[in-house]
mmCIF file of C-alpha atoms and ligand atoms in Angstrom:
data_model
loop_
_atom_site.group_PDB
_atom_site.id
_atom_site.type_symbol
_atom_site.label_atom_id
_atom_site.label_comp_id
_atom_site.label_asym_id
_atom_site.label_seq_id
_atom_site.Cartn_x
_atom_site.Cartn_y
_atom_site.Cartn_z
ATOM 1 C CA MET A 5 0.000 0.000 0.000
ATOM 2 C CA GLU A 6 1.424 3.399 -0.940
ATOM 3 C CA THR A 7 2.426 5.629 1.962
ATOM 4 C CA ALA A 8 -0.577 7.514 3.352
ATOM 5 C CA HIS A 9 0.044 10.806 5.115
ATOM 6 C CA THR A 10 -3.423 11.729 6.296
ATOM 7 C CA VAL A 11 -6.493 9.970 7.615
ATOM 8 C CA ALA A 12 -8.383 10.746 4.398
ATOM 9 C CA GLN A 13 -5.606 9.357 2.198
ATOM 10 C CA ALA A 14 -5.228 6.227 4.327
ATOM 11 C CA LEU A 15 -8.952 5.550 4.165
ATOM 12 C CA ALA A 16 -9.188 6.129 0.416
ATOM 13 C CA THR A 17 -6.319 3.732 -0.270
ATOM 14 C CA ALA A 18 -7.625 1.101 2.134
ATOM 15 C CA ARG A 19 -11.154 1.218 0.716
ATOM 16 C CA ARG A 20 -9.760 0.719 -2.765
ATOM 17 C CA ARG A 21 -7.669 -2.251 -1.635
ATOM 18 C CA LEU A 22 -10.592 -3.850 0.179
ATOM 19 C CA THR A 23 -12.845 -3.417 -2.857
ATOM 20 C CA GLN A 24 -10.217 -5.042 -5.095
ATOM 21 C CA ALA A 25 -10.034 -7.962 -2.644
ATOM 22 C CA GLN A 26 -13.864 -8.260 -2.665
ATOM 23 C CA GLN A 27 -14.109 -7.275 0.984
ATOM 24 C CA THR A 28 -16.370 -4.546 2.357
ATOM 25 C CA PRO A 29 -14.740 -1.115 1.806
ATOM 26 C CA ALA A 30 -16.476 0.411 4.848
ATOM 27 C CA GLU A 31 -14.378 -1.890 7.063
ATOM 28 C CA ALA A 32 -11.482 0.510 6.389
ATOM 29 C CA ASP A 33 -12.971 2.998 8.861
ATOM 30 C CA GLY A 34 -13.364 0.599 11.783
ATOM 31 C CA LEU A 35 -9.886 -0.792 11.256
ATOM 32 C CA LEU A 36 -8.277 2.671 11.146
ATOM 33 C CA ALA A 37 -10.206 3.744 14.254
ATOM 34 C CA HIS A 38 -8.899 0.588 15.959
ATOM 35 C CA GLN A 39 -5.351 1.233 14.727
ATOM 36 C CA LEU A 40 -5.348 4.829 16.000
ATOM 37 C CA GLN A 41 -7.277 3.911 19.178
ATOM 38 C CA ARG A 42 -9.852 6.572 18.359
ATOM 39 C CA ASP A 43 -13.549 6.357 17.563
ATOM 40 C CA ARG A 44 -14.967 6.764 14.076
ATOM 41 C CA THR A 45 -16.131 10.326 14.708
ATOM 42 C CA TYR A 46 -12.465 11.289 15.039
ATOM 43 C CA LEU A 47 -11.873 10.083 11.474
ATOM 44 C CA ILE A 48 -14.791 12.160 10.201
ATOM 45 C CA ALA A 49 -13.772 15.245 12.177
ATOM 46 C CA HIS A 50 -10.060 15.045 11.330
ATOM 47 C CA PRO A 51 -9.530 13.938 7.710
ATOM 48 C CA GLU A 52 -6.371 16.074 7.548
ATOM 49 C CA ALA A 53 -4.751 14.479 10.629
ATOM 50 C CA GLU A 54 -1.278 13.167 9.847
ATOM 51 C CA LEU A 55 -0.403 9.518 10.439
ATOM 52 C CA THR A 56 3.118 8.703 11.578
ATOM 53 C CA PRO A 57 5.089 6.404 9.258
ATOM 54 C CA ALA A 58 4.710 3.614 11.840
ATOM 55 C CA GLN A 59 0.931 4.096 11.989
ATOM 56 C CA SER A 60 0.730 4.068 8.190
ATOM 57 C CA ALA A 61 2.787 0.892 7.978
ATOM 58 C CA ASP A 62 0.780 -0.882 10.699
ATOM 59 C CA TYR A 63 -2.502 0.123 9.067
ATOM 60 C CA ALA A 64 -1.289 -1.121 5.680
ATOM 61 C CA HIS A 65 -0.449 -4.465 7.330
ATOM 62 C CA LEU A 66 -3.904 -4.643 8.926
ATOM 63 C CA ILE A 67 -5.594 -3.957 5.592
ATOM 64 C CA ALA A 68 -3.433 -6.566 3.862
ATOM 65 C CA GLN A 69 -4.517 -9.165 6.442
ATOM 66 C CA ARG A 70 -8.163 -8.246 5.938
ATOM 67 C CA CYS A 71 -7.735 -8.435 2.146
ATOM 68 C CA ALA A 72 -6.347 -11.962 2.668
ATOM 69 C CA GLY A 73 -9.495 -12.887 4.635
ATOM 70 C CA THR A 74 -8.606 -12.600 8.334
ATOM 71 C CA PRO A 75 -11.874 -11.792 10.157
ATOM 72 C CA VAL A 76 -12.233 -8.197 11.341
ATOM 73 C CA ALA A 77 -12.926 -9.423 14.889
ATOM 74 C CA TYR A 78 -9.608 -11.280 15.013
ATOM 75 C CA LEU A 79 -7.801 -8.156 13.723
ATOM 76 C CA THR A 80 -9.352 -5.873 16.332
ATOM 77 C CA GLY A 81 -9.579 -8.600 19.020
ATOM 78 C CA ARG A 82 -13.093 -7.463 19.898
ATOM 79 C CA ARG A 83 -16.730 -8.112 19.050
ATOM 80 C CA ALA A 84 -19.907 -6.585 20.436
ATOM 81 C CA PHE A 85 -22.528 -9.029 21.748
ATOM 82 C CA ARG A 86 -25.762 -7.651 23.178
ATOM 83 C CA ASN A 87 -24.639 -4.968 25.665
ATOM 84 C CA LEU A 88 -21.053 -6.158 26.028
ATOM 85 C CA VAL A 89 -17.877 -5.740 24.011
ATOM 86 C CA LEU A 90 -15.957 -9.004 24.307
ATOM 87 C CA GLN A 91 -12.391 -9.967 23.557
ATOM 88 C CA VAL A 92 -12.120 -12.681 20.932
ATOM 89 C CA ASN A 93 -9.151 -14.528 19.478
ATOM 90 C CA SER A 94 -8.410 -17.419 17.151
ATOM 91 C CA HIS A 95 -9.292 -19.931 19.917
ATOM 92 C CA THR A 96 -12.893 -18.729 20.063
ATOM 93 C CA LEU A 97 -15.807 -18.541 17.705
ATOM 94 C CA ILE A 98 -16.679 -14.950 16.791
ATOM 95 C CA PRO A 99 -20.051 -14.403 18.503
ATOM 96 C CA ARG A 100 -22.855 -14.049 15.939
ATOM 97 C CA PRO A 101 -25.885 -11.736 15.979
ATOM 98 C CA GLU A 102 -28.149 -14.815 15.588
ATOM 99 C CA THR A 103 -26.958 -16.070 18.972
ATOM 100 C CA GLU A 104 -28.430 -12.968 20.578
ATOM 101 C CA HIS A 105 -31.860 -14.553 19.901
ATOM 102 C CA LEU A 106 -30.823 -17.560 21.984
ATOM 103 C CA VAL A 107 -30.021 -15.220 24.867
ATOM 104 C CA GLU A 108 -33.328 -13.412 24.332
ATOM 105 C CA GLN A 109 -35.315 -16.662 24.650
ATOM 106 C CA ALA A 110 -33.372 -17.701 27.746
ATOM 107 C CA LEU A 111 -34.127 -14.351 29.388
ATOM 108 C CA GLN A 112 -37.826 -14.923 28.754
ATOM 109 C CA LEU A 113 -37.965 -18.592 29.795
ATOM 110 C CA GLY A 114 -35.633 -18.713 32.798
ATOM 111 C CA PRO A 115 -37.215 -18.365 36.244
ATOM 112 C CA ALA A 116 -36.096 -15.773 38.807
ATOM 113 C CA ASN A 117 -32.836 -16.856 40.477
ATOM 114 C CA ALA A 118 -32.328 -19.496 37.798
ATOM 115 C CA SER A 119 -29.373 -21.839 37.838
ATOM 116 C CA VAL A 120 -28.079 -21.964 34.284
ATOM 117 C CA LEU A 121 -25.587 -24.151 32.446
ATOM 118 C CA GLU A 122 -23.927 -23.103 29.207
ATOM 119 C CA PRO A 123 -21.871 -25.935 27.684
ATOM 120 C CA GLY A 124 -19.427 -24.676 25.020
ATOM 121 C CA THR A 125 -19.039 -21.065 26.101
ATOM 122 C CA GLY A 126 -16.206 -19.982 23.763
ATOM 123 C CA SER A 127 -15.550 -16.285 24.448
ATOM 124 C CA GLY A 128 -18.215 -16.459 27.165
ATOM 125 C CA ALA A 129 -20.685 -14.469 25.071
ATOM 126 C CA ILE A 130 -23.900 -16.248 26.105
ATOM 127 C CA ALA A 131 -23.055 -16.790 29.778
ATOM 128 C CA LEU A 132 -21.754 -13.245 30.235
ATOM 129 C CA ALA A 133 -24.699 -11.626 28.445
ATOM 130 C CA LEU A 134 -27.053 -13.585 30.734
ATOM 131 C CA ALA A 135 -25.037 -12.612 33.804
ATOM 132 C CA HIS A 136 -25.108 -8.969 32.728
ATOM 133 C CA GLU A 137 -28.863 -8.941 32.160
ATOM 134 C CA ARG A 138 -29.887 -11.278 34.998
ATOM 135 C CA PRO A 139 -27.527 -10.598 37.932
ATOM 136 C CA THR A 140 -29.511 -12.948 40.206
ATOM 137 C CA TRP A 141 -28.901 -16.000 38.011
ATOM 138 C CA GLN A 142 -26.148 -18.457 38.950
ATOM 139 C CA ILE A 143 -24.405 -19.508 35.765
ATOM 140 C CA THR A 144 -21.959 -22.307 35.002
ATOM 141 C CA ALA A 145 -20.097 -22.050 31.686
ATOM 142 C CA THR A 146 -17.942 -24.846 30.284
ATOM 143 C CA ASP A 147 -15.697 -25.509 27.344
ATOM 144 C CA ILE A 148 -13.385 -28.293 26.235
ATOM 145 C CA SER A 149 -10.882 -25.660 25.042
ATOM 146 C CA LEU A 150 -8.696 -24.311 27.854
ATOM 147 C CA ASP A 151 -7.665 -21.400 25.621
ATOM 148 C CA ALA A 152 -11.287 -20.429 25.072
ATOM 149 C CA LEU A 153 -12.053 -20.755 28.793
ATOM 150 C CA ALA A 154 -9.097 -18.516 29.655
ATOM 151 C CA LEU A 155 -10.427 -15.805 27.360
ATOM 152 C CA ALA A 156 -13.973 -16.192 28.688
ATOM 153 C CA GLN A 157 -12.612 -15.722 32.209
ATOM 154 C CA GLN A 158 -10.766 -12.584 31.101
ATOM 155 C CA ASN A 159 -13.997 -11.251 29.631
ATOM 156 C CA ALA A 160 -15.838 -11.986 32.875
ATOM 157 C CA ALA A 161 -13.161 -10.208 34.912
ATOM 158 C CA HIS A 162 -13.112 -7.217 32.557
ATOM 159 C CA HIS A 163 -16.873 -6.753 32.896
ATOM 160 C CA ARG A 164 -16.824 -7.646 36.621
ATOM 161 C CA LEU A 165 -19.402 -10.397 36.088
ATOM 162 C CA THR A 166 -18.881 -12.565 39.135
ATOM 163 C CA THR A 167 -21.940 -14.831 38.918
ATOM 164 C CA VAL A 168 -20.409 -17.040 36.219
ATOM 165 C CA ARG A 169 -18.404 -20.100 37.241
ATOM 166 C CA PHE A 170 -16.133 -21.545 34.541
ATOM 167 C CA VAL A 171 -15.469 -25.287 34.337
ATOM 168 C CA HIS A 172 -13.213 -27.194 31.965
ATOM 169 C CA SER A 173 -15.403 -30.025 30.720
ATOM 170 C CA ASP A 174 -16.089 -32.278 27.751
ATOM 171 C CA TRP A 175 -19.796 -31.397 27.570
ATOM 172 C CA PHE A 176 -21.227 -32.689 30.904
ATOM 173 C CA THR A 177 -18.411 -34.955 32.102
ATOM 174 C CA ALA A 178 -17.059 -32.634 34.850
ATOM 175 C CA LEU A 179 -20.515 -31.556 36.046
ATOM 176 C CA THR A 180 -22.886 -32.605 38.790
ATOM 177 C CA GLY A 181 -26.172 -31.135 39.942
ATOM 178 C CA ARG A 182 -29.233 -29.962 38.072
ATOM 179 C CA TYR A 183 -30.035 -26.688 36.320
ATOM 180 C CA ASP A 184 -33.225 -24.773 35.542
ATOM 181 C CA LEU A 185 -31.931 -23.946 32.087
ATOM 182 C CA ILE A 186 -29.302 -25.474 29.811
ATOM 183 C CA ILE A 187 -28.432 -23.221 26.903
ATOM 184 C CA SER A 188 -25.887 -23.918 24.188
ATOM 185 C CA ASN A 189 -24.707 -22.801 20.789
ATOM 186 C CA PRO A 190 -22.839 -26.026 19.987
ATOM 187 C CA PRO A 191 -20.860 -26.816 16.836
ATOM 188 C CA TYR A 192 -23.405 -27.708 14.135
ATOM 189 C CA VAL A 193 -21.664 -27.606 10.745
ATOM 190 C CA ALA A 194 -21.349 -30.857 8.766
ATOM 191 C CA THR A 195 -17.811 -32.091 8.128
ATOM 192 C CA ASP A 196 -17.988 -31.566 4.371
ATOM 193 C CA ASP A 197 -20.010 -28.336 4.372
ATOM 194 C CA PRO A 198 -18.497 -26.053 1.681
ATOM 195 C CA HIS A 199 -19.055 -22.994 3.929
ATOM 196 C CA LEU A 200 -16.072 -24.197 5.975
ATOM 197 C CA THR A 201 -13.802 -23.056 3.137
ATOM 198 C CA GLN A 202 -15.396 -19.596 2.873
ATOM 199 C CA GLY A 203 -15.318 -16.307 4.784
ATOM 200 C CA ASP A 204 -14.642 -16.122 8.515
ATOM 201 C CA LEU A 205 -15.205 -19.879 9.022
ATOM 202 C CA ARG A 206 -11.788 -20.577 7.446
ATOM 203 C CA TYR A 207 -10.150 -18.894 10.446
ATOM 204 C CA GLU A 208 -12.334 -20.091 13.308
ATOM 205 C CA PRO A 209 -11.481 -23.201 15.386
ATOM 206 C CA GLN A 210 -12.800 -26.411 13.824
ATOM 207 C CA ILE A 211 -13.838 -27.642 17.258
ATOM 208 C CA ALA A 212 -16.198 -24.662 17.528
ATOM 209 C CA LEU A 213 -17.794 -25.361 14.153
ATOM 210 C CA VAL A 214 -17.785 -28.980 13.042
ATOM 211 C CA ALA A 215 -20.016 -31.733 14.439
ATOM 212 C CA GLY A 216 -19.781 -34.913 12.388
ATOM 213 C CA PRO A 217 -21.067 -35.900 8.954
ATOM 214 C CA ASP A 218 -24.551 -34.383 9.458
ATOM 215 C CA GLY A 219 -23.536 -31.554 11.792
ATOM 216 C CA LEU A 220 -25.800 -32.958 14.509
ATOM 217 C CA ALA A 221 -23.303 -34.903 16.652
ATOM 218 C CA ALA A 222 -23.080 -32.282 19.420
ATOM 219 C CA ILE A 223 -26.820 -31.528 19.364
ATOM 220 C CA ARG A 224 -27.566 -35.271 19.559
ATOM 221 C CA HIS A 225 -25.230 -35.636 22.554
ATOM 222 C CA LEU A 226 -26.558 -32.581 24.384
ATOM 223 C CA THR A 227 -30.180 -33.597 23.791
ATOM 224 C CA HIS A 228 -29.515 -37.088 25.074
ATOM 225 C CA GLN A 229 -27.538 -36.067 28.170
ATOM 226 C CA ALA A 230 -29.360 -32.890 29.202
ATOM 227 C CA PRO A 231 -32.259 -34.544 31.129
ATOM 228 C CA THR A 232 -29.763 -35.874 33.700
ATOM 229 C CA TYR A 233 -28.750 -32.277 34.436
ATOM 230 C CA LEU A 234 -32.134 -30.536 34.255
ATOM 231 C CA GLN A 235 -34.430 -29.694 37.155
ATOM 232 C CA PRO A 236 -37.984 -31.017 36.668
ATOM 233 C CA GLY A 237 -39.575 -28.724 34.085
ATOM 234 C CA GLY A 238 -36.188 -27.239 33.159
ATOM 235 C CA TRP A 239 -35.519 -25.943 29.664
ATOM 236 C CA LEU A 240 -32.945 -27.008 27.096
ATOM 237 C CA LEU A 241 -32.317 -24.308 24.466
ATOM 238 C CA LEU A 242 -30.073 -25.008 21.478
ATOM 239 C CA GLU A 243 -28.929 -22.935 18.520
ATOM 240 C CA HIS A 244 -28.712 -24.900 15.264
ATOM 241 C CA GLY A 245 -28.317 -24.537 11.516
ATOM 242 C CA ALA A 246 -31.130 -23.143 9.374
ATOM 243 C CA THR A 247 -31.964 -26.603 7.983
ATOM 244 C CA GLN A 248 -31.679 -28.486 11.294
ATOM 245 C CA GLY A 249 -34.904 -27.395 13.031
ATOM 246 C CA ALA A 250 -36.925 -30.506 12.162
ATOM 247 C CA ALA A 251 -34.081 -32.890 13.072
ATOM 248 C CA CYS A 252 -33.570 -31.091 16.340
ATOM 249 C CA ARG A 253 -37.275 -31.320 17.241
ATOM 250 C CA THR A 254 -37.236 -35.044 16.421
ATOM 251 C CA LEU A 255 -34.250 -35.590 18.726
ATOM 252 C CA LEU A 256 -36.000 -33.719 21.535
ATOM 253 C CA GLN A 257 -39.193 -35.712 21.015
ATOM 254 C CA GLN A 258 -37.346 -39.056 20.940
ATOM 255 C CA ARG A 259 -35.657 -38.168 24.232
ATOM 256 C CA GLY A 260 -39.014 -37.443 25.886
ATOM 257 C CA PHE A 261 -38.964 -33.638 26.042
ATOM 258 C CA ASN A 262 -42.209 -31.613 26.211
ATOM 259 C CA ASP A 263 -43.268 -28.186 24.883
ATOM 260 C CA ILE A 264 -40.940 -28.605 21.904
ATOM 261 C CA ARG A 265 -40.603 -25.504 19.763
ATOM 262 C CA THR A 266 -38.389 -23.821 17.172
ATOM 263 C CA TRP A 267 -37.780 -20.088 16.796
ATOM 264 C CA GLN A 268 -36.712 -18.212 13.664
ATOM 265 C CA ASP A 269 -34.007 -15.576 13.306
ATOM 266 C CA LEU A 270 -34.503 -12.131 11.728
ATOM 267 C CA ALA A 271 -34.063 -13.685 8.279
ATOM 268 C CA GLY A 272 -37.021 -16.004 9.017
ATOM 269 C CA LEU A 273 -34.793 -19.091 9.206
ATOM 270 C CA ASP A 274 -35.092 -21.800 11.864
ATOM 271 C CA ARG A 275 -32.294 -20.913 14.288
ATOM 272 C CA LEU A 276 -33.003 -22.308 17.725
ATOM 273 C CA SER A 277 -35.069 -25.040 19.281
ATOM 274 C CA GLY A 278 -35.966 -25.738 22.847
ATOM 275 C CA ALA A 279 -38.088 -27.883 25.097
ATOM 276 C CA ARG A 280 -38.814 -28.700 28.742
ATOM 277 C CA PHE A 281 -38.095 -31.979 30.496
ATOM 278 C CA LEU A 282 -40.691 -33.009 33.057
ATOM 279 C CA HIS A 283 -38.957 -36.034 34.656
ATOM 280 C CA ARG A 284 -42.019 -38.255 34.723
ATOM 281 C CA THR A 285 -41.634 -41.529 36.573
ATOM 282 C CA SER A 286 -42.110 -44.689 34.520
ATOM 283 C CA SER A 287 -45.094 -45.759 36.646
ATOM 284 C CA SER A 288 -46.989 -42.471 36.722
ATOM 285 C CA SER A 289 -47.160 -39.070 35.086
ATOM 286 C CA ARG A 290 -46.328 -37.376 38.411
ATOM 287 C CA LEU A 291 -43.459 -34.873 38.365
ATOM 288 C CA ILE A 292 -40.535 -36.109 40.409
HETATM 289 C C1 LIG B 30 -20.254 -22.671 18.160
HETATM 290 S S1 LIG B 30 -19.047 -22.392 19.441
HETATM 291 C C2 LIG B 30 -20.015 -21.365 20.521
HETATM 292 C C3 LIG B 30 -19.180 -20.416 21.346
HETATM 293 C C4 LIG B 30 -20.015 -19.388 22.121
HETATM 294 N N1 LIG B 30 -20.941 -20.051 23.036
HETATM 295 C C5 LIG B 30 -20.772 -18.494 21.177
HETATM 296 O O1 LIG B 30 -21.992 -18.695 21.015
HETATM 297 O O2 LIG B 30 -20.161 -17.592 20.593
HETATM 298 C C6 LIG B 30 -19.050 -23.990 20.232
HETATM 299 C C7 LIG B 30 -18.156 -24.086 21.464
HETATM 300 O O3 LIG B 30 -18.244 -25.431 21.948
HETATM 301 C C8 LIG B 30 -16.982 -25.843 22.380
HETATM 302 N N2 LIG B 30 -16.925 -27.314 22.345
HETATM 303 C C9 LIG B 30 -16.759 -28.138 21.288
HETATM 304 N N3 LIG B 30 -16.762 -29.422 21.663
HETATM 305 C C10 LIG B 30 -16.953 -29.416 23.013
HETATM 306 C C11 LIG B 30 -17.038 -30.443 23.993
HETATM 307 N N4 LIG B 30 -16.916 -31.744 23.671
HETATM 308 N N5 LIG B 30 -17.237 -30.078 25.270
HETATM 309 C C12 LIG B 30 -17.357 -28.778 25.621
HETATM 310 N N6 LIG B 30 -17.263 -27.746 24.736
HETATM 311 C C13 LIG B 30 -17.064 -28.077 23.447
HETATM 312 C C14 LIG B 30 -16.002 -25.182 21.423
HETATM 313 O O4 LIG B 30 -14.708 -25.110 21.964
HETATM 314 C C15 LIG B 30 -16.681 -23.823 21.216
HETATM 315 O O5 LIG B 30 -16.199 -22.879 22.137
#
């Protein structure tokens, strides 16, 4: 990238480069604001501001990485999720806007003072958003990735969210007790899904994305195991792929869940399913 002397010149060059690389030119602004540790209004108010040679060189490097496909969130190390800005890195999935619907449903379904389990917390997005919006809930968040858990704990400390307990666990293996609500955005992409070779997914951890030949391995496991860890009448809420709603409902039904339902995202696509488990005894329909 040719040497840019001012904010306006740097942005013009970066937008051109991003367009040539078939990325979004408007990303130039957010990346320069990040580079200069200013907000975007500074860029608008100060187009004539001079960049130092080091700032120009670092910005050119950032733009080159973005042109090559590195996700913006990994370049800035941050992503907004509901009311929080979270640190993210290459060990964690980049939290998606669709997952905010999962949080929304949990907020509506969870009782006061709920005990909540989030298996597969990644950056901590779901657990920390719930803790932020429901300070009386007691939340346990797990992940099989120690690197992801470490970042989730940093995010919790940064936002002073002390009601989340983090546990290193392969799904439920390290857990005991029962929860009012189990909520998860598990891996749900099929092994040979062509999306894995496109966009941000190329850079995200495989363990956060891929779940067997049909993408349902983690959902199958969670659906099967969850009743052991649910309070009577407790909810299981799962995010899934847009074409997995029917399969997910079938799994819930086969496992004996009640009140099975699927919710759509803003694009009208099936995005999450959930159900309650009543813990009926085999000899009666009484709740135990
Ligand atoms: C789709 S990501 C979701 C991350 C985060 N909850 C979010 O919504 O942004 C799935 C997460 O599940 C974790 N995971 C995968 N297999 C797991 C397992 N066997 N036990 C626990 N966590 C697992 C991954 O490390 C990853 O953090």
